Short mmCIF file of C-alpha atoms in Angstrom, two decimals:
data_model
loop_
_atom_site.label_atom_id
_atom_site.label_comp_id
_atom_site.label_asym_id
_atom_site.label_seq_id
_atom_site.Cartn_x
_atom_site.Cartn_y
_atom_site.Cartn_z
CA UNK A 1 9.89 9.35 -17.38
CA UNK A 2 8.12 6.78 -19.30
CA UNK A 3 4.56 5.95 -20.12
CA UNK A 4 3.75 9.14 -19.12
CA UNK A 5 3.88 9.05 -15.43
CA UNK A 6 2.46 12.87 -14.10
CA UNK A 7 -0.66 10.77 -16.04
CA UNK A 8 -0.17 8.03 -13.73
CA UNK A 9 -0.21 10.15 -11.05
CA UNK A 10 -3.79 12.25 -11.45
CA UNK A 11 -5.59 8.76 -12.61
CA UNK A 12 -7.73 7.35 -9.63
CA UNK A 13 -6.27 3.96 -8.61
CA UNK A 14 -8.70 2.11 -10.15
CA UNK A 15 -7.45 3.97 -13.76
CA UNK A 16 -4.38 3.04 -13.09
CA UNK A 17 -5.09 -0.60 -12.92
CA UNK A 18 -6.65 -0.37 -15.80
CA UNK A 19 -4.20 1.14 -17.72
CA UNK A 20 -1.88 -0.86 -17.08
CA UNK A 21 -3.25 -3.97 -17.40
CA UNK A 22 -3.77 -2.31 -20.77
CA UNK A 23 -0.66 -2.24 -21.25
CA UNK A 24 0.76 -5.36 -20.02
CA UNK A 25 -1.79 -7.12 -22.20
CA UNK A 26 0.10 -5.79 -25.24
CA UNK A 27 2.69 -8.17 -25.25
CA UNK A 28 1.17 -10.93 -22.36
CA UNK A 29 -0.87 -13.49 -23.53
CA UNK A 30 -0.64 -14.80 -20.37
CA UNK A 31 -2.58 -11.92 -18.21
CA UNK A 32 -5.46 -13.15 -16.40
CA UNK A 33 -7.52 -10.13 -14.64
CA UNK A 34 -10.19 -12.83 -12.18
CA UNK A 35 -12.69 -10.09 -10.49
CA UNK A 36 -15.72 -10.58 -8.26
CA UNK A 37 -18.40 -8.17 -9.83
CA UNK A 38 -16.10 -5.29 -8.87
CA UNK A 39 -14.57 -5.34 -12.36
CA UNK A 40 -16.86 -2.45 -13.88
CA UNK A 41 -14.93 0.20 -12.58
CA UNK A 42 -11.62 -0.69 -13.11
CA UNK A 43 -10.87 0.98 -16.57
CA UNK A 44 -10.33 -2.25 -17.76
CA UNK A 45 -12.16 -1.53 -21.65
CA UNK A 46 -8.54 -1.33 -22.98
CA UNK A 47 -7.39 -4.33 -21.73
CA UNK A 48 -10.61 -6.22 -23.03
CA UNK A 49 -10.16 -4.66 -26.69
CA UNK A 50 -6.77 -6.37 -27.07
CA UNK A 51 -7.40 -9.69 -24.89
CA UNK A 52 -11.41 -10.26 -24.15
CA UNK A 53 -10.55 -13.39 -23.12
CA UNK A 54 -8.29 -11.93 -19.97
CA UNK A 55 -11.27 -11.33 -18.19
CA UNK A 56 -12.83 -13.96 -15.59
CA UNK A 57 -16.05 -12.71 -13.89
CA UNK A 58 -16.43 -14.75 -10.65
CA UNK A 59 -19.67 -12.97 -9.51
CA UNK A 60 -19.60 -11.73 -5.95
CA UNK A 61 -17.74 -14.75 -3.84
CA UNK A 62 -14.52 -13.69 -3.68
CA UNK A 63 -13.94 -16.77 -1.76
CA UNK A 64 -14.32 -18.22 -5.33
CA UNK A 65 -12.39 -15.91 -6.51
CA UNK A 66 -8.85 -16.23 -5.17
CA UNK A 67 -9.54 -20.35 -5.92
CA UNK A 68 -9.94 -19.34 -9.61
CA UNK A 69 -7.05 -17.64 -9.17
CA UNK A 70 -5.01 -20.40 -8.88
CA UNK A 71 -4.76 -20.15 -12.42
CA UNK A 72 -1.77 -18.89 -11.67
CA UNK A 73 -0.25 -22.28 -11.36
CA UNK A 74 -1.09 -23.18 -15.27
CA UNK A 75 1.39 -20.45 -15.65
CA UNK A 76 -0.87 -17.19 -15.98
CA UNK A 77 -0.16 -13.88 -14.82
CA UNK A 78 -3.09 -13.59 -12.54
CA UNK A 79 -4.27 -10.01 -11.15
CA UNK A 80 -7.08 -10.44 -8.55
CA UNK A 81 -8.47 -7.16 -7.58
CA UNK A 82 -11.27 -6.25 -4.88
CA UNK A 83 -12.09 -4.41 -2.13
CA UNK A 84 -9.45 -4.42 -0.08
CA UNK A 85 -11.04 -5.33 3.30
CA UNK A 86 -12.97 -8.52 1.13
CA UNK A 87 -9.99 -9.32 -0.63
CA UNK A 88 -8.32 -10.24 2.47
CA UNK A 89 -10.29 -10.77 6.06
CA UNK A 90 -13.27 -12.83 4.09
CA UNK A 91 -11.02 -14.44 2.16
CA UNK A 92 -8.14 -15.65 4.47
CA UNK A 93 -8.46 -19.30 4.46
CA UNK A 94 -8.01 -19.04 0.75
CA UNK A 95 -5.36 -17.05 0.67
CA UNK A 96 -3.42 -18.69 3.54
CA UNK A 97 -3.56 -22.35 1.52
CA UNK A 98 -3.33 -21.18 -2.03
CA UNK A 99 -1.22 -18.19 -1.94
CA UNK A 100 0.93 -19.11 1.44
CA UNK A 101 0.88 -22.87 1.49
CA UNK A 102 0.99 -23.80 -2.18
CA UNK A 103 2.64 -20.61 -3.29
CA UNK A 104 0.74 -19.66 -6.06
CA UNK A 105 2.11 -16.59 -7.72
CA UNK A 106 -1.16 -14.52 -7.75
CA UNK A 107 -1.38 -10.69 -7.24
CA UNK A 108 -4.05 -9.61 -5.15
CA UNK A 109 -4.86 -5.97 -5.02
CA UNK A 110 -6.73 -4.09 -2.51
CA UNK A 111 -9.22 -1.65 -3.48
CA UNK A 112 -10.02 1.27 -1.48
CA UNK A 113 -7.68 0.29 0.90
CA UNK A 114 -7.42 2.03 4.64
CA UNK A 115 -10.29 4.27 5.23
CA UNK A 116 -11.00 5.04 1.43
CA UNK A 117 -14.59 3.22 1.30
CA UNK A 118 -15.08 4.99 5.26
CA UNK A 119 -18.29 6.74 4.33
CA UNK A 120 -20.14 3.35 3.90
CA UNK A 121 -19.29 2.14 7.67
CA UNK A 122 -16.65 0.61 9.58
CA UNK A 123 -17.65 -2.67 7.39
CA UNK A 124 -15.50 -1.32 4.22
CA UNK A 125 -12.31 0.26 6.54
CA UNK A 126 -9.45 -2.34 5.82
CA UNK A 127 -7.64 -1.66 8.43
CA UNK A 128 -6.84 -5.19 9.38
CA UNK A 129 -5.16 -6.30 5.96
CA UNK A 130 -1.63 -5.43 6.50
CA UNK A 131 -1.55 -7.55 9.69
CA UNK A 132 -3.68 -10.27 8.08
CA UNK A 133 -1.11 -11.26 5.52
CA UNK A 134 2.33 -9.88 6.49
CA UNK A 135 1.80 -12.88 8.62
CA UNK A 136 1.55 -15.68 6.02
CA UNK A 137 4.73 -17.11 5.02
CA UNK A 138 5.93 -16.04 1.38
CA UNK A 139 3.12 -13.25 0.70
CA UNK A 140 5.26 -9.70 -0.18
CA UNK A 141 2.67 -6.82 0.56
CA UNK A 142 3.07 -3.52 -1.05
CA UNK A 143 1.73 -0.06 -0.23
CA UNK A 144 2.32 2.20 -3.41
CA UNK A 145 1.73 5.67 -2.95
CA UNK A 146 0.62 7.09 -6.18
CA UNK A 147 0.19 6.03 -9.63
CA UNK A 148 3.56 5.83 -11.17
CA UNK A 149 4.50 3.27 -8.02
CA UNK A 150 1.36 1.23 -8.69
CA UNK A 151 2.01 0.70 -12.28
CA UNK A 152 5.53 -0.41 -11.59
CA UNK A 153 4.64 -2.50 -8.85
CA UNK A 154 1.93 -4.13 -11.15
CA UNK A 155 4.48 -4.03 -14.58
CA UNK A 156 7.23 -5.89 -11.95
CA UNK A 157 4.81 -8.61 -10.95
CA UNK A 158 3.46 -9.38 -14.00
CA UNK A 159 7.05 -10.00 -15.10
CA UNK A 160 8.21 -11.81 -12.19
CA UNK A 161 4.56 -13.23 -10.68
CA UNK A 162 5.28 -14.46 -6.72
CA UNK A 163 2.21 -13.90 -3.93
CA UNK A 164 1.96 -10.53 -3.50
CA UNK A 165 -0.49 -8.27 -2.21
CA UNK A 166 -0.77 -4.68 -3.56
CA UNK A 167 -2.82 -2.32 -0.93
CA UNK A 168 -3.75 0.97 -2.75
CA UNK A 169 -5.33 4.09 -1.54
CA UNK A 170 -5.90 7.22 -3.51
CA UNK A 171 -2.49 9.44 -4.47
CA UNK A 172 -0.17 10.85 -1.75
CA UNK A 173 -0.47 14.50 -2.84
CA UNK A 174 3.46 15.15 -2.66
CA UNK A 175 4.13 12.32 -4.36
CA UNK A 176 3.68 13.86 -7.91
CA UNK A 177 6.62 16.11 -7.37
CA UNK A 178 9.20 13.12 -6.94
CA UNK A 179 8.48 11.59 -10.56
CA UNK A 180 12.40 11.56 -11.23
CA UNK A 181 13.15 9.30 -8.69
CA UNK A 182 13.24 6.08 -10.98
CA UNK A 183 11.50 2.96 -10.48
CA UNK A 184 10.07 1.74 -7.08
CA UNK A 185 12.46 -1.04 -6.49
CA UNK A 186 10.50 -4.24 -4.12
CA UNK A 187 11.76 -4.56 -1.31
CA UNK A 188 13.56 -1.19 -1.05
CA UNK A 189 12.59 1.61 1.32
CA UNK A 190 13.67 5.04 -0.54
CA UNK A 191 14.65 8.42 1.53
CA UNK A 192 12.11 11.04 0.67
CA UNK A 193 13.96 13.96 2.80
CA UNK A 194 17.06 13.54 4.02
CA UNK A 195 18.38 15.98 7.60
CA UNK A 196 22.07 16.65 8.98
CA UNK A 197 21.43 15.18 12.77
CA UNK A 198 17.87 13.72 12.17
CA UNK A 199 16.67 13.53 15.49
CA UNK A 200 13.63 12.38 13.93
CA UNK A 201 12.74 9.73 11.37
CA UNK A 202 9.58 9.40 10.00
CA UNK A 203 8.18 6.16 8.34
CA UNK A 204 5.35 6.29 6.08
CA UNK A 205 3.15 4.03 3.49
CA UNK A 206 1.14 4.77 0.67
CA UNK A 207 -0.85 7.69 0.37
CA UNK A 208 0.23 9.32 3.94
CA UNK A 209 4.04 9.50 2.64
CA UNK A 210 2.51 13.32 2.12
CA UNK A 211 1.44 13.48 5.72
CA UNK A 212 5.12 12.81 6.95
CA UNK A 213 6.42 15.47 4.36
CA UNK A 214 4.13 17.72 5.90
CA UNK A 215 4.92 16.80 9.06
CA UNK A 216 8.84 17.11 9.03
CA UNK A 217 8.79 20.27 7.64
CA UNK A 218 6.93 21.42 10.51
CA UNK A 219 9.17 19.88 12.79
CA UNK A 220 11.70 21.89 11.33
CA UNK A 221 10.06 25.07 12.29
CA UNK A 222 10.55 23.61 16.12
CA UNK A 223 13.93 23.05 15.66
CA UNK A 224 13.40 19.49 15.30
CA UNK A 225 15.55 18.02 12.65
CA UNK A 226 13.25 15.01 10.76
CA UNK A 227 14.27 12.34 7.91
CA UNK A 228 11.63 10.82 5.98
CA UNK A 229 11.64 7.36 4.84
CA UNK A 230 8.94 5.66 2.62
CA UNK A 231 8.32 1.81 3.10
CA UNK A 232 6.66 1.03 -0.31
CA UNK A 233 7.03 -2.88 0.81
CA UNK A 234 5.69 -3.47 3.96
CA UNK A 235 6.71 -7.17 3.98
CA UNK A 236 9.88 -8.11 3.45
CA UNK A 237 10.59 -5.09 5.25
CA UNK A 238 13.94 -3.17 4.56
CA UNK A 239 16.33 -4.32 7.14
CA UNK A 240 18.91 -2.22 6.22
CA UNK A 241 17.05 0.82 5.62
CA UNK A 242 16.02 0.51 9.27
CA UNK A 243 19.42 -0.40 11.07
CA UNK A 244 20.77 3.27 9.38
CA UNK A 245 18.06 4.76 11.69
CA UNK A 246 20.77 4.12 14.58
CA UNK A 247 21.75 7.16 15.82
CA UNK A 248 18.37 9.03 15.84
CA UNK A 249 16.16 9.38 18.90
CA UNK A 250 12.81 8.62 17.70
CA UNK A 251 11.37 6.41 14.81
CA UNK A 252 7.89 7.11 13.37
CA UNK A 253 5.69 5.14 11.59
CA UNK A 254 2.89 6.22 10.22
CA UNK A 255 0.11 4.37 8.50
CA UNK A 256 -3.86 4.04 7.23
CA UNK A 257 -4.23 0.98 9.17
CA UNK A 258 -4.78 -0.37 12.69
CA UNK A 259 -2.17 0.48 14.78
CA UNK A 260 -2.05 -3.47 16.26
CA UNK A 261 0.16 -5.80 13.25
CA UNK A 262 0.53 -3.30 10.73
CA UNK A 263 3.34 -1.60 9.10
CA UNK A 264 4.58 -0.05 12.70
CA UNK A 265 4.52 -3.58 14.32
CA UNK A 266 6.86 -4.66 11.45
CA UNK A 267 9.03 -2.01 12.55
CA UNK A 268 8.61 -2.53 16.04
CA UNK A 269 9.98 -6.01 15.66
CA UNK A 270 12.71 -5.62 13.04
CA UNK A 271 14.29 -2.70 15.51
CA UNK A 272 13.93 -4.58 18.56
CA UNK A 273 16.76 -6.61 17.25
CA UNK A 274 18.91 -3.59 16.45
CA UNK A 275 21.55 -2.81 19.00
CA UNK A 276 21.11 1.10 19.79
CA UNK A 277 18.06 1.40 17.47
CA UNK A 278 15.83 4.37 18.32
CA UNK A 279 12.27 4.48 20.17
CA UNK A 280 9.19 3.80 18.05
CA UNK A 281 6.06 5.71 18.25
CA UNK A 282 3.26 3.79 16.23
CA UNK A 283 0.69 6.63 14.92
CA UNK A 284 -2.25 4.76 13.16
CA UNK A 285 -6.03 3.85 13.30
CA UNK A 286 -6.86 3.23 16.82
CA UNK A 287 -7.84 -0.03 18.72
CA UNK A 288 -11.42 0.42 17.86
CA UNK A 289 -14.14 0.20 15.33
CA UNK A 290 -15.11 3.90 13.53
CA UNK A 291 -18.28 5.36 12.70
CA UNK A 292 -18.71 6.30 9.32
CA UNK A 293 -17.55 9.73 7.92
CA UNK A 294 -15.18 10.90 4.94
CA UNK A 295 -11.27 10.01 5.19
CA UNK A 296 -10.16 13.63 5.84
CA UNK A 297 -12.27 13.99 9.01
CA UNK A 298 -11.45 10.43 10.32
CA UNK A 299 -7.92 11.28 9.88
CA UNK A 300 -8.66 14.63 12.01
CA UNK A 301 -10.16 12.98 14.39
CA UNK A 302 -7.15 10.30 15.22
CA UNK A 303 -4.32 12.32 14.57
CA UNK A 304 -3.04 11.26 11.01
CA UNK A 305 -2.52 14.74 10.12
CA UNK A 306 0.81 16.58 9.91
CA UNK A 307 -0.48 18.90 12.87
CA UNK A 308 -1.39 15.57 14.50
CA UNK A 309 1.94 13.83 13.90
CA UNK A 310 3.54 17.11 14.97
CA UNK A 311 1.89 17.14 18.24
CA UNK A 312 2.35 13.28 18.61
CA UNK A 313 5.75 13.37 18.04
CA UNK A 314 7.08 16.72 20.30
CA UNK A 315 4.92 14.86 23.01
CA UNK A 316 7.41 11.75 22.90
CA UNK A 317 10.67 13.51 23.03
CA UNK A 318 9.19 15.47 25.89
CA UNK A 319 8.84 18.99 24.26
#
């Protein structure tokens, strides 16, 4: 383990980003951190002791905030954090042209992404953000689930800077007991649990990979044998990792985000192409707008529990 990453993994999000921009500032001159007011709680006091002049304070117009970003083009390593539901549905025409059309190789990261910020209102739930930009040509999304994933993702794209989109939530409990499993690798899904005659797979991102840990052991206890895959890049999607799903009966996705154009709907479509591929069943935030409450009881209430993905789940195979 490097860089100390069981740290990584207590930090909120927002630490994490900090830190590391910390310590990619070290030894880039290039790093440009362009925020929209939201950059006081970002940890980012490291980062402005060894470059001050990384920081570009754009005020809140975040719409003038990804055009700043463009920096990216004079060859800068651009980070553009924000909250995530601003950073992408208020900000789409921006995005599509600069980052989709003109391919500007700026990271934009997600704050308080899924139903994180829930307790101010269904205004602050990005649950739309997935499906907003898996859909622009060019744009690789990514869903780490805890801190050691976040820093790599952020260490990988400062190195190699393309238009990316980082979505972060807070840690996936069970994800602090799988520090030895090397770096994330873009673009690669990685097998959390593995089952002799999975009749069961269960797809996960971010912070509810814990959820579908949860939730296969408990299908284990029914005599339901359950794999468990995490999708750390939602777009480009794994191909491969989902044609070895042939052979089981039933894939599950599950995911902090609308259950229309999200991570399941990329799964949907990628397996509908797959000779003998399995069922899907899409778990996720309903069709709807929520009323506000805390994460834990909005997750109750729709299911994205591992008692809820239990229940879901023997209900499609008819148990």
């Amino acid at each position: 383990m490097t860089r100390d990453e069981q740290h990584l993994c207590e930090l909120d999000p927002r630490e994490v980003f900090g830190e590391t921009m910390a310590h990619i500032a070290e030894s880039d001159d290039r790093l440009s951190v362009v925020v929209s007011d939201y950059g006081r709680r970002l940890s980012l006091e490291r980062m402005l002791e060894l470059s001050p002049q990384s920081l570009v304070q754009c005020g809140i117009a975040e719409q003038n905030q990804i055009e700043v970003a463009a920096l990216a083009n004079e060859g800068f390593h651009v980070f553009v954090p924000s909250y995530a539901t601003f950073a992408t549905a208020r900000v789409l025409d921006q995005i599509r042209v600069l980052m989709g059309m003109m391919g500007s190789p700026v990271t934009l990261v997600g704050i308080s992404a899924g139903c994180e910020a829930a307790p101010l209102g269904a205004s602050h739930m990005a649950l739309e953000d997935i499906a907003c930009l898996r859909t622009i040509p060019g744009i690789t999304v990514l869903c780490p689930a805890d801190g050691i994933e976040l820093a790599h993702m952020l260490e990988e794209l400062a190195a190699h800077p393309r238009p990316a989109y980082v979505r972060i939530a807070h840690n996936a409990k069970a994800a602090r007991d799988l520090v030895d499993r090397g770096r994330v690798r873009i673009g690669k899904a990685e097998l959390l649990r593995d089952a002799d005659g999975a009749e069961v797979s269960l797809l996960a991102i971010g912070s509810l990979i814990d959820v579908a840990l949860e939730a296969a052991e408990l299908l284990s206890h029914q005599g339901v044998a359950a794999k468990v895959v995490e999708f750390a890049t939602v777009r480009p999607l794994d191909v491969a990792a989902l044609q070895s799903l042939v052979g089981t009966r039933l894939a599950v996705t599950i995911e902090d985000h609308c259950v229309n154009g999200g991570f399941g709907s990329a799964v949907a479509e990628v397996l509908s192409g797959i000779d003998d591929a399995p069922r899907v069943l899409r778990l996720g935030m309903p069709d709807e707008y929520l009323d506000a409450d805390v994460k834990s009881k909005i997750f109750e209430r729709v299911g994205l529990t591992a008692e809820g993905v239990l229940k879901a789940t023997l209900e499609r195979l008819g148990r």
